[in-house]
PDB file of C-alpha atoms in Angstrom:
ATOM      1  CA  MET K   1     -24.525 -25.231 -35.705  1.00  0.00           C
ATOM      2  CA  LYS K   2     -24.572 -27.082 -32.395  1.00  0.00           C
ATOM      3  CA  LEU K   3     -22.713 -25.855 -29.305  1.00  0.00           C
ATOM      4  CA  VAL K   4     -21.443 -28.161 -26.561  1.00  0.00           C
ATOM      5  CA  ILE K   5     -20.334 -26.036 -23.592  1.00  0.00           C
ATOM      6  CA  GLY K   6     -18.301 -27.639 -20.806  1.00  0.00           C
ATOM      7  CA  LYS K   7     -20.057 -27.734 -17.448  1.00  0.00           C
ATOM      8  CA  THR K   8     -16.700 -27.265 -15.715  1.00  0.00           C
ATOM      9  CA  ALA K   9     -15.634 -24.309 -17.876  1.00  0.00           C
ATOM     10  CA  GLY K  10     -14.585 -21.112 -16.116  1.00  0.00           C
ATOM     11  CA  PHE K  11     -13.524 -20.032 -12.653  1.00  0.00           C
ATOM     12  CA  CYS K  12     -12.559 -22.793 -10.235  1.00  0.00           C
ATOM     13  CA  PHE K  13     -13.209 -22.371  -6.486  1.00  0.00           C
ATOM     14  CA  GLY K  14      -9.724 -20.997  -5.741  1.00  0.00           C
ATOM     15  CA  VAL K  15      -9.905 -18.338  -8.458  1.00  0.00           C
ATOM     16  CA  LYS K  16     -13.484 -17.341  -7.647  1.00  0.00           C
ATOM     17  CA  ASN K  17     -12.554 -17.002  -3.969  1.00  0.00           C
ATOM     18  CA  ALA K  18      -9.429 -14.930  -4.696  1.00  0.00           C
ATOM     19  CA  VAL K  19     -11.068 -12.520  -7.153  1.00  0.00           C
ATOM     20  CA  GLY K  20     -14.097 -12.056  -4.888  1.00  0.00           C
ATOM     21  CA  LYS K  21     -12.014 -11.308  -1.793  1.00  0.00           C
ATOM     22  CA  VAL K  22      -9.746  -8.852  -3.594  1.00  0.00           C
ATOM     23  CA  GLU K  23     -12.744  -6.978  -4.996  1.00  0.00           C
ATOM     24  CA  GLU K  24     -14.241  -6.778  -1.497  1.00  0.00           C
ATOM     25  CA  GLU K  25     -10.981  -5.557   0.007  1.00  0.00           C
ATOM     26  CA  ILE K  26     -10.375  -2.799  -2.553  1.00  0.00           C
ATOM     27  CA  ASN K  27     -13.563  -1.124  -1.313  1.00  0.00           C
ATOM     28  CA  LYS K  28     -12.135  -0.950   2.209  1.00  0.00           C
ATOM     29  CA  ARG K  29      -8.751   0.639   1.526  1.00  0.00           C
ATOM     30  CA  GLU K  30      -7.078   3.138  -0.752  1.00  0.00           C
ATOM     31  CA  LYS K  31      -4.574   0.788  -2.367  1.00  0.00           C
ATOM     32  CA  ILE K  32      -3.842  -2.932  -2.587  1.00  0.00           C
ATOM     33  CA  TYR K  33      -0.595  -4.438  -3.829  1.00  0.00           C
ATOM     34  CA  CYS K  34      -0.678  -7.871  -5.451  1.00  0.00           C
ATOM     35  CA  LEU K  35       2.551  -9.799  -5.936  1.00  0.00           C
ATOM     36  CA  GLY K  36       2.378 -11.005  -9.543  1.00  0.00           C
ATOM     37  CA  GLU K  37      -0.833 -11.621 -11.467  1.00  0.00           C
ATOM     38  CA  LEU K  38      -3.602 -12.796  -9.152  1.00  0.00           C
ATOM     39  CA  VAL K  39      -4.574 -15.305 -11.861  1.00  0.00           C
ATOM     40  CA  HIS K  40      -3.214 -15.922 -15.346  1.00  0.00           C
ATOM     41  CA  ASN K  41      -5.891 -14.079 -17.267  1.00  0.00           C
ATOM     42  CA  LYS K  42      -5.334 -10.722 -18.968  1.00  0.00           C
ATOM     43  CA  GLN K  43      -8.980  -9.668 -18.795  1.00  0.00           C
ATOM     44  CA  VAL K  44      -9.195 -10.322 -15.044  1.00  0.00           C
ATOM     45  CA  THR K  45      -5.916  -8.484 -14.421  1.00  0.00           C
ATOM     46  CA  GLU K  46      -7.025  -5.451 -16.440  1.00  0.00           C
ATOM     47  CA  LYS K  47     -10.358  -5.300 -14.616  1.00  0.00           C
ATOM     48  CA  LEU K  48      -8.680  -5.415 -11.203  1.00  0.00           C
ATOM     49  CA  THR K  49      -6.142  -2.774 -12.256  1.00  0.00           C
ATOM     50  CA  GLN K  50      -9.006  -0.451 -13.207  1.00  0.00           C
ATOM     51  CA  LYS K  51     -10.455  -0.960  -9.731  1.00  0.00           C
ATOM     52  CA  GLY K  52      -7.215   0.233  -8.145  1.00  0.00           C
ATOM     53  CA  ILE K  53      -5.078  -2.853  -7.534  1.00  0.00           C
ATOM     54  CA  SER K  54      -1.350  -2.476  -8.204  1.00  0.00           C
ATOM     55  CA  PHE K  55       0.444  -5.564  -9.503  1.00  0.00           C
ATOM     56  CA  ILE K  56       4.075  -5.686  -8.407  1.00  0.00           C
ATOM     57  CA  ASP K  57       7.013  -7.971  -9.205  1.00  0.00           C
ATOM     58  CA  ASN K  58       8.826  -7.671  -5.879  1.00  0.00           C
ATOM     59  CA  VAL K  59       7.355  -7.736  -2.370  1.00  0.00           C
ATOM     60  CA  GLU K  60       9.586  -4.783  -1.434  1.00  0.00           C
ATOM     61  CA  GLU K  61       7.511  -2.595  -3.775  1.00  0.00           C
ATOM     62  CA  ALA K  62       4.457  -3.036  -1.530  1.00  0.00           C
ATOM     63  CA  GLU K  63       3.349  -0.455   1.000  1.00  0.00           C
ATOM     64  CA  ASN K  64       1.465  -1.531   4.142  1.00  0.00           C
ATOM     65  CA  ASN K  65      -0.143  -4.579   2.512  1.00  0.00           C
ATOM     66  CA  VAL K  66       0.462  -7.339   0.006  1.00  0.00           C
ATOM     67  CA  VAL K  67      -1.748  -9.942  -1.671  1.00  0.00           C
ATOM     68  CA  PHE K  68      -0.291 -13.359  -2.432  1.00  0.00           C
ATOM     69  CA  ARG K  69      -1.730 -14.729  -5.676  1.00  0.00           C
ATOM     70  CA  THR K  70      -3.572 -17.996  -6.207  1.00  0.00           C
ATOM     71  CA  HIS K  71      -0.429 -19.751  -7.473  1.00  0.00           C
ATOM     72  CA  GLY K  72       1.333 -19.229  -4.125  1.00  0.00           C
ATOM     73  CA  VAL K  73       4.727 -17.778  -3.226  1.00  0.00           C
ATOM     74  CA  THR K  74       7.983 -19.043  -1.765  1.00  0.00           C
ATOM     75  CA  LYS K  75       8.682 -19.578   1.905  1.00  0.00           C
ATOM     76  CA  GLN K  76      11.273 -16.788   1.690  1.00  0.00           C
ATOM     77  CA  THR K  77       8.623 -14.372   0.384  1.00  0.00           C
ATOM     78  CA  TYR K  78       6.472 -14.995   3.472  1.00  0.00           C
ATOM     79  CA  GLU K  79       9.482 -14.295   5.659  1.00  0.00           C
ATOM     80  CA  LEU K  80      10.391 -11.087   3.824  1.00  0.00           C
ATOM     81  CA  ALA K  81       6.823  -9.770   3.933  1.00  0.00           C
ATOM     82  CA  GLU K  82       6.724 -10.328   7.694  1.00  0.00           C
ATOM     83  CA  LYS K  83      10.109  -8.644   8.088  1.00  0.00           C
ATOM     84  CA  LEU K  84       8.749  -5.617   6.195  1.00  0.00           C
ATOM     85  CA  ASN K  85       5.724  -5.555   8.545  1.00  0.00           C
ATOM     86  CA  LEU K  86       3.300  -5.919   5.640  1.00  0.00           C
ATOM     87  CA  GLU K  87      -0.276  -6.983   6.202  1.00  0.00           C
ATOM     88  CA  ILE K  88      -0.516 -10.230   4.245  1.00  0.00           C
ATOM     89  CA  MET K  89      -3.666 -11.224   2.398  1.00  0.00           C
ATOM     90  CA  ASP K  90      -2.882 -14.802   1.420  1.00  0.00           C
ATOM     91  CA  LEU K  91      -5.118 -15.842  -1.469  1.00  0.00           C
ATOM     92  CA  THR K  92      -3.054 -18.872  -2.411  1.00  0.00           C
ATOM     93  CA  CYS K  93      -5.365 -21.635  -3.593  1.00  0.00           C
ATOM     94  CA  PRO K  94      -6.048 -24.030  -0.667  1.00  0.00           C
ATOM     95  CA  LYS K  95      -4.946 -26.929  -2.890  1.00  0.00           C
ATOM     96  CA  VAL K  96      -1.565 -25.263  -3.403  1.00  0.00           C
ATOM     97  CA  LEU K  97      -1.191 -24.522   0.313  1.00  0.00           C
ATOM     98  CA  TYR K  98      -1.818 -28.221   0.961  1.00  0.00           C
ATOM     99  CA  ILE K  99       1.043 -29.140  -1.388  1.00  0.00           C
ATOM    100  CA  HIS K 100       3.360 -26.695   0.405  1.00  0.00           C
ATOM    101  CA  LYS K 101       2.505 -28.391   3.705  1.00  0.00           C
ATOM    102  CA  LEU K 102       2.939 -31.843   2.191  1.00  0.00           C
ATOM    103  CA  ALA K 103       6.323 -30.978   0.656  1.00  0.00           C
ATOM    104  CA  GLN K 104       7.528 -29.579   3.982  1.00  0.00           C
ATOM    105  CA  GLU K 105       6.437 -32.771   5.774  1.00  0.00           C
ATOM    106  CA  TYR K 106       8.198 -35.015   3.260  1.00  0.00           C
ATOM    107  CA  ALA K 107      11.375 -32.935   3.568  1.00  0.00           C
ATOM    108  CA  ASN K 108      11.221 -33.145   7.376  1.00  0.00           C
ATOM    109  CA  LYS K 109      10.771 -36.932   7.152  1.00  0.00           C
ATOM    110  CA  ASP K 110      13.910 -37.254   5.036  1.00  0.00           C
ATOM    111  CA  TYR K 111      12.273 -38.029   1.697  1.00  0.00           C
ATOM    112  CA  PHE K 112      13.721 -37.207  -1.696  1.00  0.00           C
ATOM    113  CA  ILE K 113      10.961 -35.395  -3.603  1.00  0.00           C
ATOM    114  CA  ILE K 114      10.085 -35.648  -7.279  1.00  0.00           C
ATOM    115  CA  LEU K 115       7.751 -32.806  -8.256  1.00  0.00           C
ATOM    116  CA  THR K 116       6.008 -33.096 -11.627  1.00  0.00           C
ATOM    117  CA  GLY K 117       5.298 -29.693 -13.142  1.00  0.00           C
ATOM    118  CA  GLU K 118       6.596 -26.755 -15.151  1.00  0.00           C
ATOM    119  CA  ILE K 119       9.803 -25.605 -13.486  1.00  0.00           C
ATOM    120  CA  LYS K 120       9.249 -21.929 -14.359  1.00  0.00           C
ATOM    121  CA  HIS K 121       5.606 -21.818 -13.295  1.00  0.00           C
ATOM    122  CA  PRO K 122       4.921 -19.620 -10.208  1.00  0.00           C
ATOM    123  CA  GLU K 123       3.203 -22.486  -8.400  1.00  0.00           C
ATOM    124  CA  THR K 124       6.163 -24.804  -8.913  1.00  0.00           C
ATOM    125  CA  ILE K 125       8.639 -22.139  -7.813  1.00  0.00           C
ATOM    126  CA  GLY K 126       6.669 -21.670  -4.602  1.00  0.00           C
ATOM    127  CA  THR K 127       6.444 -25.416  -3.904  1.00  0.00           C
ATOM    128  CA  ILE K 128      10.173 -25.934  -4.488  1.00  0.00           C
ATOM    129  CA  SER K 129      10.961 -23.667  -1.533  1.00  0.00           C
ATOM    130  CA  PHE K 130       9.188 -26.124   0.792  1.00  0.00           C
ATOM    131  CA  CYS K 131      10.952 -29.226  -0.574  1.00  0.00           C
ATOM    132  CA  GLY K 132      14.239 -28.835   1.273  1.00  0.00           C
ATOM    133  CA  LYS K 133      17.524 -29.563  -0.504  1.00  0.00           C
ATOM    134  CA  ASP K 134      16.743 -32.990  -1.959  1.00  0.00           C
ATOM    135  CA  TYR K 135      14.251 -32.656  -4.795  1.00  0.00           C
ATOM    136  CA  ILE K 136      13.974 -32.540  -8.558  1.00  0.00           C
ATOM    137  CA  VAL K 137      11.315 -31.123 -10.899  1.00  0.00           C
ATOM    138  CA  ILE K 138      10.411 -33.106 -14.006  1.00  0.00           C
ATOM    139  CA  GLU K 139       7.916 -32.385 -16.775  1.00  0.00           C
ATOM    140  CA  ASP K 140       7.903 -35.563 -18.846  1.00  0.00           C
ATOM    141  CA  GLU K 141       9.028 -39.181 -19.049  1.00  0.00           C
ATOM    142  CA  LYS K 142      12.370 -38.278 -20.666  1.00  0.00           C
ATOM    143  CA  GLU K 143      13.529 -36.835 -17.348  1.00  0.00           C
ATOM    144  CA  ILE K 144      12.715 -39.884 -15.211  1.00  0.00           C
ATOM    145  CA  ASN K 145      16.152 -41.497 -15.468  1.00  0.00           C
ATOM    146  CA  SER K 146      17.916 -38.311 -14.354  1.00  0.00           C
ATOM    147  CA  ALA K 147      15.416 -38.012 -11.493  1.00  0.00           C
ATOM    148  CA  ILE K 148      16.112 -41.573 -10.321  1.00  0.00           C
ATOM    149  CA  LYS K 149      19.868 -40.935 -10.518  1.00  0.00           C
ATOM    150  CA  ALA K 150      19.452 -37.792  -8.406  1.00  0.00           C
ATOM    151  CA  PHE K 151      17.446 -39.815  -5.860  1.00  0.00           C
ATOM    152  CA  GLU K 152      20.151 -42.517  -5.687  1.00  0.00           C
ATOM    153  CA  LYS K 153      22.918 -39.940  -5.432  1.00  0.00           C
ATOM    154  CA  SER K 154      21.170 -38.262  -2.483  1.00  0.00           C
ATOM    155  CA  ASN K 155      21.504 -41.484  -0.430  1.00  0.00           C
ATOM    156  CA  LYS K 156      17.936 -41.008   0.760  1.00  0.00           C
ATOM    157  CA  GLU K 157      16.007 -44.210   1.444  1.00  0.00           C
ATOM    158  CA  LYS K 158      12.545 -42.835   0.694  1.00  0.00           C
ATOM    159  CA  LEU K 159      11.089 -41.200  -2.400  1.00  0.00           C
ATOM    160  CA  ALA K 160       7.923 -39.099  -2.637  1.00  0.00           C
ATOM    161  CA  VAL K 161       6.192 -38.031  -5.866  1.00  0.00           C
ATOM    162  CA  ILE K 162       3.864 -35.007  -5.869  1.00  0.00           C
ATOM    163  CA  SER K 163       2.547 -32.725  -8.597  1.00  0.00           C
ATOM    164  CA  GLN K 164       1.708 -29.206  -9.630  1.00  0.00           C
ATOM    165  CA  THR K 165      -2.080 -28.827  -9.264  1.00  0.00           C
ATOM    166  CA  THR K 166      -2.641 -28.128 -12.976  1.00  0.00           C
ATOM    167  CA  PHE K 167      -0.390 -30.879 -14.358  1.00  0.00           C
ATOM    168  CA  LYS K 168      -1.877 -33.176 -16.992  1.00  0.00           C
ATOM    169  CA  LEU K 169      -3.353 -36.217 -15.208  1.00  0.00           C
ATOM    170  CA  GLU K 170      -2.523 -38.692 -17.976  1.00  0.00           C
ATOM    171  CA  LYS K 171       1.104 -37.572 -18.020  1.00  0.00           C
ATOM    172  CA  PHE K 172       1.370 -37.793 -14.219  1.00  0.00           C
ATOM    173  CA  ASN K 173       0.049 -41.363 -14.226  1.00  0.00           C
ATOM    174  CA  ASP K 174       2.490 -42.385 -16.980  1.00  0.00           C
ATOM    175  CA  ILE K 175       5.426 -40.890 -15.062  1.00  0.00           C
ATOM    176  CA  VAL K 176       4.394 -42.651 -11.841  1.00  0.00           C
ATOM    177  CA  GLU K 177       4.160 -46.029 -13.593  1.00  0.00           C
ATOM    178  CA  LYS K 178       7.645 -45.607 -15.055  1.00  0.00           C
ATOM    179  CA  ILE K 179       9.054 -44.637 -11.661  1.00  0.00           C
ATOM    180  CA  LYS K 180       7.468 -47.715 -10.090  1.00  0.00           C
ATOM    181  CA  GLU K 181       9.356 -49.867 -12.568  1.00  0.00           C
ATOM    182  CA  LYS K 182      12.649 -48.432 -11.350  1.00  0.00           C
ATOM    183  CA  VAL K 183      12.113 -48.002  -7.597  1.00  0.00           C
ATOM    184  CA  GLU K 184      11.175 -50.519  -4.890  1.00  0.00           C
ATOM    185  CA  THR K 185       7.553 -49.938  -3.903  1.00  0.00           C
ATOM    186  CA  LYS K 186       8.349 -49.907  -0.172  1.00  0.00           C
ATOM    187  CA  LYS K 187      10.592 -46.873  -0.721  1.00  0.00           C
ATOM    188  CA  LEU K 188       8.046 -44.988  -2.803  1.00  0.00           C
ATOM    189  CA  GLU K 189       5.120 -42.788  -1.756  1.00  0.00           C
ATOM    190  CA  VAL K 190       2.932 -41.250  -4.454  1.00  0.00           C
ATOM    191  CA  ASN K 191       0.531 -38.416  -3.707  1.00  0.00           C
ATOM    192  CA  ASN K 192      -1.557 -37.257  -6.654  1.00  0.00           C
ATOM    193  CA  THR K 193      -1.921 -33.564  -5.813  1.00  0.00           C
ATOM    194  CA  ILE K 194      -3.505 -32.563  -9.120  1.00  0.00           C
ATOM    195  CA  CYS K 195      -6.591 -30.518  -8.245  1.00  0.00           C
ATOM    196  CA  ASN K 196      -9.931 -32.349  -8.528  1.00  0.00           C
ATOM    197  CA  ALA K 197     -11.333 -29.446 -10.542  1.00  0.00           C
ATOM    198  CA  THR K 198      -8.382 -29.780 -12.935  1.00  0.00           C
ATOM    199  CA  ARG K 199      -8.956 -33.524 -13.322  1.00  0.00           C
ATOM    200  CA  GLU K 200     -12.668 -33.076 -13.975  1.00  0.00           C
ATOM    201  CA  ARG K 201     -12.044 -30.269 -16.467  1.00  0.00           C
ATOM    202  CA  GLN K 202      -9.461 -32.342 -18.349  1.00  0.00           C
ATOM    203  CA  GLN K 203     -11.720 -35.392 -18.446  1.00  0.00           C
ATOM    204  CA  GLU K 204     -14.679 -33.376 -19.715  1.00  0.00           C
ATOM    205  CA  THR K 205     -12.449 -31.735 -22.341  1.00  0.00           C
ATOM    206  CA  GLU K 206     -11.434 -35.171 -23.636  1.00  0.00           C
ATOM    207  CA  GLU K 207     -15.073 -36.252 -23.835  1.00  0.00           C
ATOM    208  CA  ILE K 208     -16.241 -33.138 -25.666  1.00  0.00           C
ATOM    209  CA  ALA K 209     -13.278 -33.074 -28.072  1.00  0.00           C
ATOM    210  CA  GLN K 210     -14.247 -36.542 -29.307  1.00  0.00           C
ATOM    211  CA  MET K 211     -17.822 -35.383 -30.061  1.00  0.00           C
ATOM    212  CA  VAL K 212     -17.203 -32.197 -32.053  1.00  0.00           C
ATOM    213  CA  ASP K 213     -15.870 -30.895 -35.383  1.00  0.00           C
ATOM    214  CA  LEU K 214     -14.228 -27.843 -33.794  1.00  0.00           C
ATOM    215  CA  MET K 215     -12.991 -27.323 -30.244  1.00  0.00           C
ATOM    216  CA  ILE K 216     -12.570 -23.832 -28.786  1.00  0.00           C
ATOM    217  CA  ILE K 217     -10.438 -23.391 -25.659  1.00  0.00           C
ATOM    218  CA  ILE K 218     -10.822 -20.030 -23.913  1.00  0.00           C
ATOM    219  CA  GLY K 219      -8.030 -19.005 -21.570  1.00  0.00           C
ATOM    220  CA  GLY K 220      -5.002 -16.842 -20.905  1.00  0.00           C
ATOM    221  CA  LYS K 221      -1.955 -17.566 -23.047  1.00  0.00           C
ATOM    222  CA  HIS K 222       0.126 -17.938 -19.858  1.00  0.00           C
ATOM    223  CA  SER K 223      -2.431 -20.151 -18.121  1.00  0.00           C
ATOM    224  CA  SER K 224      -0.951 -23.590 -17.497  1.00  0.00           C
ATOM    225  CA  ASN K 225      -4.304 -25.330 -17.078  1.00  0.00           C
ATOM    226  CA  SER K 226      -5.693 -23.716 -20.265  1.00  0.00           C
ATOM    227  CA  LYS K 227      -2.677 -24.866 -22.271  1.00  0.00           C
ATOM    228  CA  LYS K 228      -3.215 -28.409 -20.981  1.00  0.00           C
ATOM    229  CA  LEU K 229      -6.828 -28.283 -22.197  1.00  0.00           C
ATOM    230  CA  TYR K 230      -5.603 -27.223 -25.637  1.00  0.00           C
ATOM    231  CA  GLU K 231      -3.057 -30.055 -25.748  1.00  0.00           C
ATOM    232  CA  LEU K 232      -5.702 -32.599 -24.752  1.00  0.00           C
ATOM    233  CA  SER K 233      -8.127 -31.292 -27.357  1.00  0.00           C
ATOM    234  CA  THR K 234      -5.634 -31.608 -30.213  1.00  0.00           C
ATOM    235  CA  LYS K 235      -5.276 -35.281 -29.342  1.00  0.00           C
ATOM    236  CA  TYR K 236      -8.952 -35.957 -30.008  1.00  0.00           C
ATOM    237  CA  CYS K 237     -10.111 -33.210 -32.374  1.00  0.00           C
ATOM    238  CA  SER K 238      -8.538 -32.203 -35.707  1.00  0.00           C
ATOM    239  CA  ARG K 239      -9.552 -28.527 -35.403  1.00  0.00           C
ATOM    240  CA  VAL K 240      -8.810 -26.645 -32.178  1.00  0.00           C
ATOM    241  CA  LEU K 241      -8.738 -22.902 -31.506  1.00  0.00           C
ATOM    242  CA  PHE K 242      -6.980 -21.516 -28.417  1.00  0.00           C
ATOM    243  CA  ILE K 243      -8.319 -18.005 -27.786  1.00  0.00           C
ATOM    244  CA  GLU K 244      -8.352 -15.386 -25.026  1.00  0.00           C
ATOM    245  CA  THR K 245     -11.471 -13.489 -26.127  1.00  0.00           C
ATOM    246  CA  GLU K 246     -14.162 -13.488 -28.818  1.00  0.00           C
ATOM    247  CA  LYS K 247     -11.965 -11.118 -30.851  1.00  0.00           C
ATOM    248  CA  ASP K 248      -9.483 -13.905 -31.567  1.00  0.00           C
ATOM    249  CA  PHE K 249     -11.583 -15.688 -34.191  1.00  0.00           C
ATOM    250  CA  ASP K 250     -13.842 -14.729 -37.104  1.00  0.00           C
ATOM    251  CA  SER K 251     -16.617 -16.162 -39.263  1.00  0.00           C
ATOM    252  CA  THR K 252     -14.186 -17.687 -41.794  1.00  0.00           C
ATOM    253  CA  GLN K 253     -13.091 -20.183 -39.141  1.00  0.00           C
ATOM    254  CA  ILE K 254     -16.639 -21.312 -38.373  1.00  0.00           C
ATOM    255  CA  ASN K 255     -18.737 -23.741 -40.415  1.00  0.00           C
ATOM    256  CA  LYS K 256     -22.464 -23.267 -39.811  1.00  0.00           C
ATOM    257  CA  ASN K 257     -23.003 -27.043 -39.928  1.00  0.00           C
ATOM    258  CA  SER K 258     -20.323 -27.732 -37.332  1.00  0.00           C
ATOM    259  CA  THR K 259     -20.711 -29.141 -33.866  1.00  0.00           C
ATOM    260  CA  ILE K 260     -18.545 -26.872 -31.728  1.00  0.00           C
ATOM    261  CA  GLY K 261     -17.173 -27.670 -28.283  1.00  0.00           C
ATOM    262  CA  ILE K 262     -16.317 -24.909 -25.814  1.00  0.00           C
ATOM    263  CA  MET K 263     -14.110 -25.288 -22.762  1.00  0.00           C
ATOM    264  CA  ALA K 264     -12.445 -22.608 -20.638  1.00  0.00           C
ATOM    265  CA  GLY K 265      -9.544 -22.562 -18.191  1.00  0.00           C
ATOM    266  CA  ALA K 266      -9.901 -22.150 -14.431  1.00  0.00           C
ATOM    267  CA  SER K 267      -9.013 -18.446 -14.583  1.00  0.00           C
ATOM    268  CA  THR K 268     -11.400 -17.565 -17.426  1.00  0.00           C
ATOM    269  CA  PRO K 269     -14.314 -15.326 -16.326  1.00  0.00           C
ATOM    270  CA  GLU K 270     -17.898 -16.236 -17.207  1.00  0.00           C
ATOM    271  CA  GLU K 271     -18.285 -13.062 -19.271  1.00  0.00           C
ATOM    272  CA  SER K 272     -15.503 -14.189 -21.632  1.00  0.00           C
ATOM    273  CA  ILE K 273     -17.296 -17.491 -22.239  1.00  0.00           C
ATOM    274  CA  SER K 274     -20.636 -15.723 -22.781  1.00  0.00           C
ATOM    275  CA  ARG K 275     -19.137 -13.339 -25.345  1.00  0.00           C
ATOM    276  CA  VAL K 276     -17.686 -16.231 -27.346  1.00  0.00           C
ATOM    277  CA  VAL K 277     -21.060 -18.010 -27.318  1.00  0.00           C
ATOM    278  CA  GLU K 278     -22.870 -14.844 -28.400  1.00  0.00           C
ATOM    279  CA  LYS K 279     -20.450 -14.273 -31.263  1.00  0.00           C
ATOM    280  CA  LEU K 280     -20.894 -17.856 -32.476  1.00  0.00           C
ATOM    281  CA  LYS K 281     -24.673 -17.442 -32.418  1.00  0.00           C
ATOM    282  CA  LYS K 282     -24.382 -14.187 -34.367  1.00  0.00           C
ATOM    283  CA  ILE K 283     -22.161 -15.848 -36.975  1.00  0.00           C
ATOM    284  CA  TRP K 284     -24.704 -18.647 -37.334  1.00  0.00           C
ATOM    285  CA  TYR K 285     -27.622 -16.230 -37.787  1.00  0.00           C
ATOM    286  CA  ASN K 286     -25.691 -14.131 -40.299  1.00  0.00           C
ATOM    287  CA  LYS K 287     -24.714 -17.180 -42.345  1.00  0.00           C
ATOM    288  CA  LYS K 288     -28.367 -18.129 -42.513  1.00  0.00           C
ATOM    289  CA  GLY K 289     -29.041 -14.736 -44.051  1.00  0.00           C
ATOM    290  CA  ILE K 290     -30.733 -13.330 -40.949  1.00  0.00           C
ATOM    291  CA  TYR K 291     -29.460  -9.874 -39.969  1.00  0.00           C
TER     292      TYR K 291
END
């Protein structure tokens, strides 16, 4: 058995920063309220809950303080938190905050905005609130025509295309090329806001998936970037497992002569990766007859 572990697997800067700061803060006060999951990873959420962090669904449930998760929140949520006199600990990923600022600037400059992303994802919902009234969210090429019609109907002269940070790079590029075929270049401004860490992770996943017999993606089931890694892997590797922890697979799924690739989403802790690796090593030793 040979293991190929992604160098970019695990916590990205934004997640590492958010988790670290929350853990520091919980030692300074009796209770912290976090609006939604800090990151989309069950193991991280459970660990923080045990340390005393309360995860809430509505900012009005908070008392004295509120943490804004890495995915960001809406403009209206900022306003409500201030109105409630809550101490805000904004742990929105800097890359997401940049997109909020960019969307606001485009809206102020009278652009129609096309945002590529998952419409129900927390990050997208937050970004939408900064886009003004003239925008549309699309997830694939099938929605391009309706997006162009919405742009034309708005009577805006300028069009801007931005993206959710964890959107698939290949899909974004395909969408942009199709839009360019339908819109005059002088009216179009494209800003690839997919996070560099996301791009690098996706590119490395593609490379590893082409080298191995089995690909294992470790990440939360609700993690957008982890799901993208799984989708990419299935394109290049015939056998792909999408797991949250080492408990989600067994020895019957592992061939001792396999070359196995391992990649993890941006919200997957190092300990989850280590446990998967240790289990694979144990399976290999046991199949060799060593106990």
